[in-house]
Short mmCIF file of C-alpha atoms in Angstrom, two decimals:
data_model
loop_
_atom_site.label_atom_id
_atom_site.label_comp_id
_atom_site.label_asym_id
_atom_site.label_seq_id
_atom_site.Cartn_x
_atom_site.Cartn_y
_atom_site.Cartn_z
CA MET A 20 171.48 72.73 93.27
CA THR A 21 167.78 71.82 93.38
CA LEU A 22 165.87 74.02 95.80
CA GLU A 23 163.26 72.39 98.00
CA ILE A 24 159.64 73.29 97.28
CA THR A 25 157.36 74.05 100.22
CA SER A 26 153.89 72.94 99.14
CA ASN A 27 151.70 72.69 102.24
CA GLN A 28 150.65 76.36 102.35
CA PHE A 29 147.21 77.96 102.30
CA ALA A 30 145.97 81.52 101.90
CA THR A 31 142.49 82.63 102.97
CA LEU A 32 141.84 85.73 100.90
CA GLU A 33 139.77 88.77 101.78
CA ASN A 34 137.03 87.58 99.41
CA GLY A 35 136.74 84.34 101.39
CA THR A 36 138.48 82.06 98.87
CA ARG A 37 141.02 79.62 100.28
CA LEU A 38 143.90 78.84 97.93
CA HIS A 39 146.59 76.23 98.32
CA TYR A 40 150.05 77.10 97.03
CA ALA A 41 153.66 75.99 96.75
CA SER A 42 156.70 78.23 96.90
CA VAL A 43 160.47 78.55 96.94
CA GLY A 44 162.28 81.60 98.31
CA ASP A 45 161.15 84.33 100.65
CA ALA A 46 159.06 87.48 100.46
CA SER A 47 162.09 89.79 100.59
CA LYS A 48 162.74 88.94 96.93
CA PRO A 49 160.63 90.02 93.94
CA LEU A 50 157.53 87.90 93.49
CA MET A 51 157.37 85.56 90.49
CA LEU A 52 153.87 84.10 90.31
CA PHE A 53 153.26 80.95 88.24
CA VAL A 54 149.65 80.32 87.17
CA HIS A 55 148.65 76.89 85.81
CA GLY A 56 145.99 75.83 83.34
CA PHE A 57 143.62 72.89 82.79
CA PRO A 58 143.83 70.03 83.75
CA GLU A 59 146.84 70.93 85.85
CA PHE A 60 147.68 72.27 89.33
CA TRP A 61 150.65 73.96 90.96
CA PHE A 62 152.91 71.01 90.14
CA GLU A 63 152.97 72.11 86.49
CA TRP A 64 155.61 74.61 87.62
CA ALA A 65 157.85 72.40 89.77
CA ALA A 66 160.87 72.87 87.47
CA GLN A 67 160.34 76.64 87.38
CA LEU A 68 159.93 77.00 91.15
CA SER A 69 163.25 75.24 91.69
CA ALA A 70 164.97 77.24 88.95
CA PHE A 71 163.82 80.71 90.02
CA GLY A 72 163.37 80.35 93.78
CA GLY A 73 166.96 81.41 94.44
CA LYS A 74 166.56 84.91 92.98
CA PHE A 75 162.81 85.35 93.35
CA HIS A 76 159.96 84.59 95.68
CA ALA A 77 158.65 81.90 93.32
CA VAL A 78 155.05 80.96 94.08
CA ALA A 79 152.57 78.67 92.31
CA PRO A 80 148.98 78.56 93.59
CA ASP A 81 146.27 76.05 92.80
CA LEU A 82 143.62 78.22 91.18
CA ARG A 83 140.16 78.04 92.68
CA GLY A 84 138.53 74.81 91.53
CA PHE A 85 141.78 72.83 91.35
CA ASN A 86 143.51 70.35 93.62
CA LEU A 87 143.56 71.60 97.25
CA SER A 88 142.04 75.05 96.70
CA ASP A 89 138.36 75.82 97.23
CA MET A 90 136.14 74.20 94.60
CA PRO A 91 132.76 75.94 94.32
CA SER A 92 130.08 73.96 92.48
CA ASP A 93 128.38 76.98 90.88
CA PRO A 94 129.84 77.77 87.43
CA LYS A 95 129.22 81.47 88.04
CA ALA A 96 131.96 81.36 90.69
CA TYR A 97 134.46 80.77 87.88
CA ARG A 98 133.82 83.91 85.88
CA ALA A 99 137.10 85.56 85.00
CA LYS A 100 136.51 88.56 87.26
CA HIS A 101 136.44 86.29 90.32
CA ILE A 102 139.65 84.45 89.42
CA ILE A 103 141.37 87.76 88.66
CA ASP A 104 140.27 89.00 92.08
CA ASP A 105 141.75 85.88 93.67
CA LEU A 106 145.13 86.63 92.09
CA ARG A 107 144.98 90.32 93.00
CA LEU A 108 144.39 89.44 96.64
CA PHE A 109 146.87 86.58 96.55
CA ILE A 110 149.70 88.90 95.48
CA ALA A 111 148.97 91.01 98.56
CA HIS A 112 148.80 87.90 100.74
CA CYS A 113 152.30 86.98 99.57
CA GLY A 114 153.53 90.33 100.87
CA HIS A 115 154.02 92.07 97.54
CA LYS A 116 152.62 95.04 95.65
CA LYS A 117 153.33 93.57 92.21
CA ALA A 118 154.58 90.40 90.55
CA ILE A 119 156.24 88.96 87.52
CA ILE A 120 153.50 86.76 86.11
CA VAL A 121 154.19 83.49 84.27
CA ALA A 122 151.03 81.79 83.05
CA HIS A 123 149.89 78.96 80.76
CA ASP A 124 146.59 77.87 79.20
CA TRP A 125 143.64 78.95 81.42
CA GLY A 126 146.13 80.61 83.73
CA GLY A 127 147.21 82.68 80.76
CA ALA A 128 143.63 83.61 79.93
CA ILE A 129 143.14 84.85 83.48
CA CYS A 130 146.45 86.69 83.56
CA TRP A 131 145.82 88.49 80.27
CA GLY A 132 142.78 89.81 82.12
CA LEU A 133 144.79 90.62 85.24
CA ALA A 134 147.31 92.64 83.23
CA ILE A 135 144.52 94.48 81.40
CA ALA A 136 142.55 95.33 84.54
CA PHE A 137 145.41 95.86 87.01
CA PRO A 138 148.61 96.76 85.12
CA GLU A 139 150.05 98.26 88.31
CA LEU A 140 150.21 94.73 89.77
CA VAL A 141 152.22 93.26 86.90
CA GLU A 142 155.96 93.91 86.69
CA LYS A 143 156.29 91.75 83.60
CA LEU A 144 153.96 89.28 81.91
CA ILE A 145 155.07 85.95 80.43
CA ILE A 146 152.36 83.99 78.63
CA ILE A 147 152.83 80.44 77.38
CA ASN A 148 150.40 79.06 74.78
CA SER A 149 147.39 81.09 75.79
CA PRO A 150 145.75 83.42 73.27
CA HIS A 151 144.87 87.04 73.89
CA PRO A 152 141.12 87.12 74.70
CA TYR A 153 140.09 89.47 71.89
CA LEU A 154 142.03 87.56 69.24
CA PHE A 155 140.67 84.26 70.55
CA MET A 156 137.11 85.60 70.43
CA GLN A 157 137.59 86.62 66.81
CA ALA A 158 139.03 83.22 65.88
CA LEU A 159 136.23 81.32 67.60
CA GLN A 160 133.62 83.36 65.77
CA ASN A 161 135.18 83.61 62.33
CA ASP A 162 137.80 80.89 61.74
CA PRO A 163 136.35 77.46 60.85
CA LYS A 164 139.66 75.74 61.62
CA GLN A 165 139.78 77.25 65.11
CA GLN A 166 136.14 76.36 65.66
CA ALA A 167 136.93 72.75 64.77
CA SER A 168 140.07 72.68 66.95
CA SER A 169 138.14 74.07 69.93
CA GLN A 170 135.12 71.75 69.85
CA TYR A 171 136.48 70.06 72.97
CA MET A 172 135.49 73.25 74.82
CA ASN A 173 131.81 72.65 74.08
CA TRP A 174 132.13 69.04 75.22
CA LEU A 175 133.68 70.18 78.50
CA ARG A 176 130.85 72.71 78.95
CA SER A 177 128.24 69.96 78.69
CA PRO A 178 126.55 68.45 81.78
CA GLY A 179 128.40 65.50 83.24
CA SER A 180 131.72 66.07 81.52
CA GLU A 181 133.53 65.88 84.87
CA VAL A 182 132.05 62.41 85.44
CA ALA A 183 133.13 61.20 82.00
CA LEU A 184 136.63 62.58 82.53
CA ALA A 185 137.04 60.57 85.74
CA LYS A 186 136.08 57.21 84.23
CA ASN A 187 138.61 54.46 83.51
CA GLU A 188 141.34 55.96 85.66
CA PHE A 189 140.99 59.41 84.08
CA ALA A 190 141.62 58.08 80.59
CA LEU A 191 140.00 61.07 78.87
CA VAL A 192 141.94 63.58 80.98
CA GLU A 193 145.20 61.84 80.15
CA GLY A 194 144.15 62.12 76.51
CA PHE A 195 144.68 65.87 76.71
CA PHE A 196 148.36 65.16 77.36
CA ASN A 197 148.85 62.15 75.09
CA GLY A 198 146.37 62.88 72.33
CA MET A 199 145.44 65.93 70.27
CA GLY A 200 148.06 65.05 67.66
CA GLN A 201 151.19 65.98 69.62
CA GLY A 202 152.39 62.42 70.23
CA GLU A 203 153.14 60.54 73.43
CA ALA A 204 153.80 62.67 76.49
CA THR A 205 157.06 61.10 77.62
CA TRP A 206 157.21 63.58 80.50
CA PHE A 207 154.03 62.01 81.92
CA ASP A 208 155.88 59.18 83.65
CA ALA A 209 154.53 56.93 86.40
CA ALA A 210 155.50 59.26 89.26
CA THR A 211 154.02 62.33 87.53
CA ARG A 212 150.89 60.39 86.61
CA ALA A 213 150.40 59.42 90.27
CA ARG A 214 150.60 63.06 91.36
CA TYR A 215 148.10 64.16 88.75
CA HIS A 216 145.69 61.35 89.60
CA GLU A 217 145.86 62.38 93.24
CA SER A 218 144.91 65.92 92.24
CA TRP A 219 142.12 64.86 89.86
CA GLN A 220 140.62 62.56 92.49
CA ARG A 221 139.84 65.66 94.54
CA GLY A 222 137.42 66.75 91.85
CA LEU A 223 137.22 67.93 88.25
CA VAL A 224 134.07 70.03 88.44
CA GLY A 225 136.08 73.18 89.16
CA GLY A 226 138.25 72.76 86.09
CA VAL A 227 135.35 72.22 83.68
CA ASN A 228 133.44 75.10 85.27
CA TYR A 229 136.03 77.47 83.79
CA TYR A 230 134.68 76.47 80.37
CA ARG A 231 131.06 76.70 81.51
CA ALA A 232 131.56 80.18 82.93
CA SER A 233 133.35 81.61 79.91
CA PRO A 234 131.46 83.42 77.13
CA LEU A 235 134.19 82.32 74.71
CA HIS A 236 133.54 79.00 72.99
CA PRO A 237 132.87 77.72 69.46
CA PRO A 238 129.35 78.19 68.05
CA THR A 239 127.00 75.38 68.99
CA GLY A 240 124.56 75.77 66.10
CA GLY A 241 121.87 77.38 68.22
CA ASP A 242 120.54 80.92 68.16
CA GLU A 243 123.33 82.19 70.40
CA THR A 244 124.35 85.82 70.16
CA LYS A 245 127.94 86.51 69.20
CA VAL A 246 130.09 88.00 71.94
CA GLN A 247 130.74 91.66 71.23
CA LEU A 248 133.95 93.09 72.68
CA ASP A 249 135.50 96.55 72.36
CA PRO A 250 139.12 96.06 71.23
CA SER A 251 140.15 99.30 72.95
CA GLU A 252 139.38 97.66 76.30
CA PHE A 253 141.90 94.86 75.74
CA LYS A 254 145.19 96.74 75.66
CA VAL A 255 148.00 95.21 77.69
CA ASN A 256 150.22 98.02 78.97
CA VAL A 257 152.95 95.96 80.64
CA PRO A 258 156.15 94.45 79.18
CA THR A 259 155.13 91.08 77.77
CA ARG A 260 156.92 88.03 76.40
CA VAL A 261 154.84 85.32 74.75
CA ILE A 262 156.36 81.84 74.49
CA TRP A 263 154.57 79.62 71.99
CA GLY A 264 154.97 75.93 71.25
CA GLU A 265 154.04 75.89 67.58
CA ASN A 266 152.91 72.24 67.57
CA ASP A 267 149.87 73.14 69.66
CA LYS A 268 146.94 71.39 67.94
CA ALA A 269 144.20 73.21 69.86
CA LEU A 270 145.77 76.68 69.86
CA PRO A 271 147.73 77.21 66.62
CA ALA A 272 150.36 79.89 66.27
CA SER A 273 148.02 81.82 63.97
CA LEU A 274 146.43 83.13 67.16
CA LEU A 275 149.51 85.35 67.52
CA ASN A 276 148.59 87.29 64.38
CA GLY A 277 147.74 90.87 65.29
CA LEU A 278 148.89 90.55 68.90
CA GLU A 279 151.20 93.56 68.58
CA GLU A 280 148.12 95.77 68.13
CA PHE A 281 147.06 94.95 71.69
CA VAL A 282 150.47 94.70 73.39
CA PRO A 283 152.79 97.63 72.54
CA ASP A 284 155.75 96.24 74.53
CA LEU A 285 155.80 92.71 73.10
CA GLN A 286 158.31 89.95 72.47
CA VAL A 287 157.28 86.67 70.88
CA VAL A 288 159.53 83.60 71.03
CA ARG A 289 158.53 80.41 69.26
CA ILE A 290 159.38 76.78 69.93
CA PRO A 291 158.73 74.98 66.62
CA ASN A 292 158.73 71.45 68.07
CA GLY A 293 156.89 72.35 71.29
CA SER A 294 153.28 71.32 71.86
CA HIS A 295 150.71 72.88 74.14
CA TRP A 296 152.57 71.15 76.99
CA VAL A 297 155.95 72.70 76.22
CA VAL A 298 156.42 73.66 79.89
CA HIS A 299 156.78 69.93 80.63
CA GLU A 300 158.46 68.89 77.40
CA GLN A 301 161.27 71.43 77.39
CA PRO A 302 161.57 72.92 80.89
CA LEU A 303 165.19 74.03 80.49
CA LEU A 304 164.43 75.94 77.31
CA VAL A 305 161.31 77.49 78.85
CA ASN A 306 163.35 78.49 81.91
CA GLN A 307 165.94 80.09 79.65
CA MET A 308 163.26 82.08 77.85
CA ILE A 309 161.76 83.23 81.13
CA GLY A 310 165.16 84.08 82.60
CA GLU A 311 166.19 86.20 79.61
CA PHE A 312 163.15 88.38 80.14
CA VAL A 313 163.55 88.98 83.87
CA THR A 314 167.33 89.37 84.25
CA ASN A 315 167.10 93.09 85.09
CA ILE A 316 164.68 92.60 88.01
CA ALA A 317 166.26 90.23 90.52
#
């Protein structure tokens, strides 16, 4: 049975941010929070909301800057600490003290930070194709292959990238799904494309501002100072399962090397033929991998 998704919901948080969200289930059940990446919105998780809304309070917000949520123009509003604060307050808004977190891409980057800063809020953490921040920093600074794979980040940071992305019916944005070496995105059918275009038409400046606000990006050839991070400050002290599509051209599976040093309670499951968009490509398998990890909670 497919459960109906309620999508016309808004939360005005204590910090003043207004987030749109979709959900299935009610607040009497454990909260399972799904956090999307770029260039997505809550709809990335439609298959997961329907699958888990029976046993959980399954909720997927639009992060600030995306779709129907607030979209500040200042890149400083997209620093990780602000997005983490949004999620902290959003969990409380949903009527819960903690959540199972499922996150992908930029959502994963934010939720690594959430679990590091507020482990008491995270029952379990499930990350899909999103590198641990310390390991990603090291790769961006020291691995020429990763630097080459991540050059798109510098392009997105540049002035006017949001305008270029919107041209020709969002051709460049669609290229993230259909290009980057992973083949045609058969999941991106006409109906899905229409939903994404509707979201992108509301603005892309918020999404690219995540890249502008982040200190992590490939070297640009200038006199920039390397980011210095203390590895001891990046421990993740919550049970964690990482799901990784190994055909990710921008974020190769080599980014998993050394992860166990930062996450003591870690499981890694790999999908050899999955790309960065494995949530869309193989939703049943992804649901199975999520379900195996949370069976003792609901």
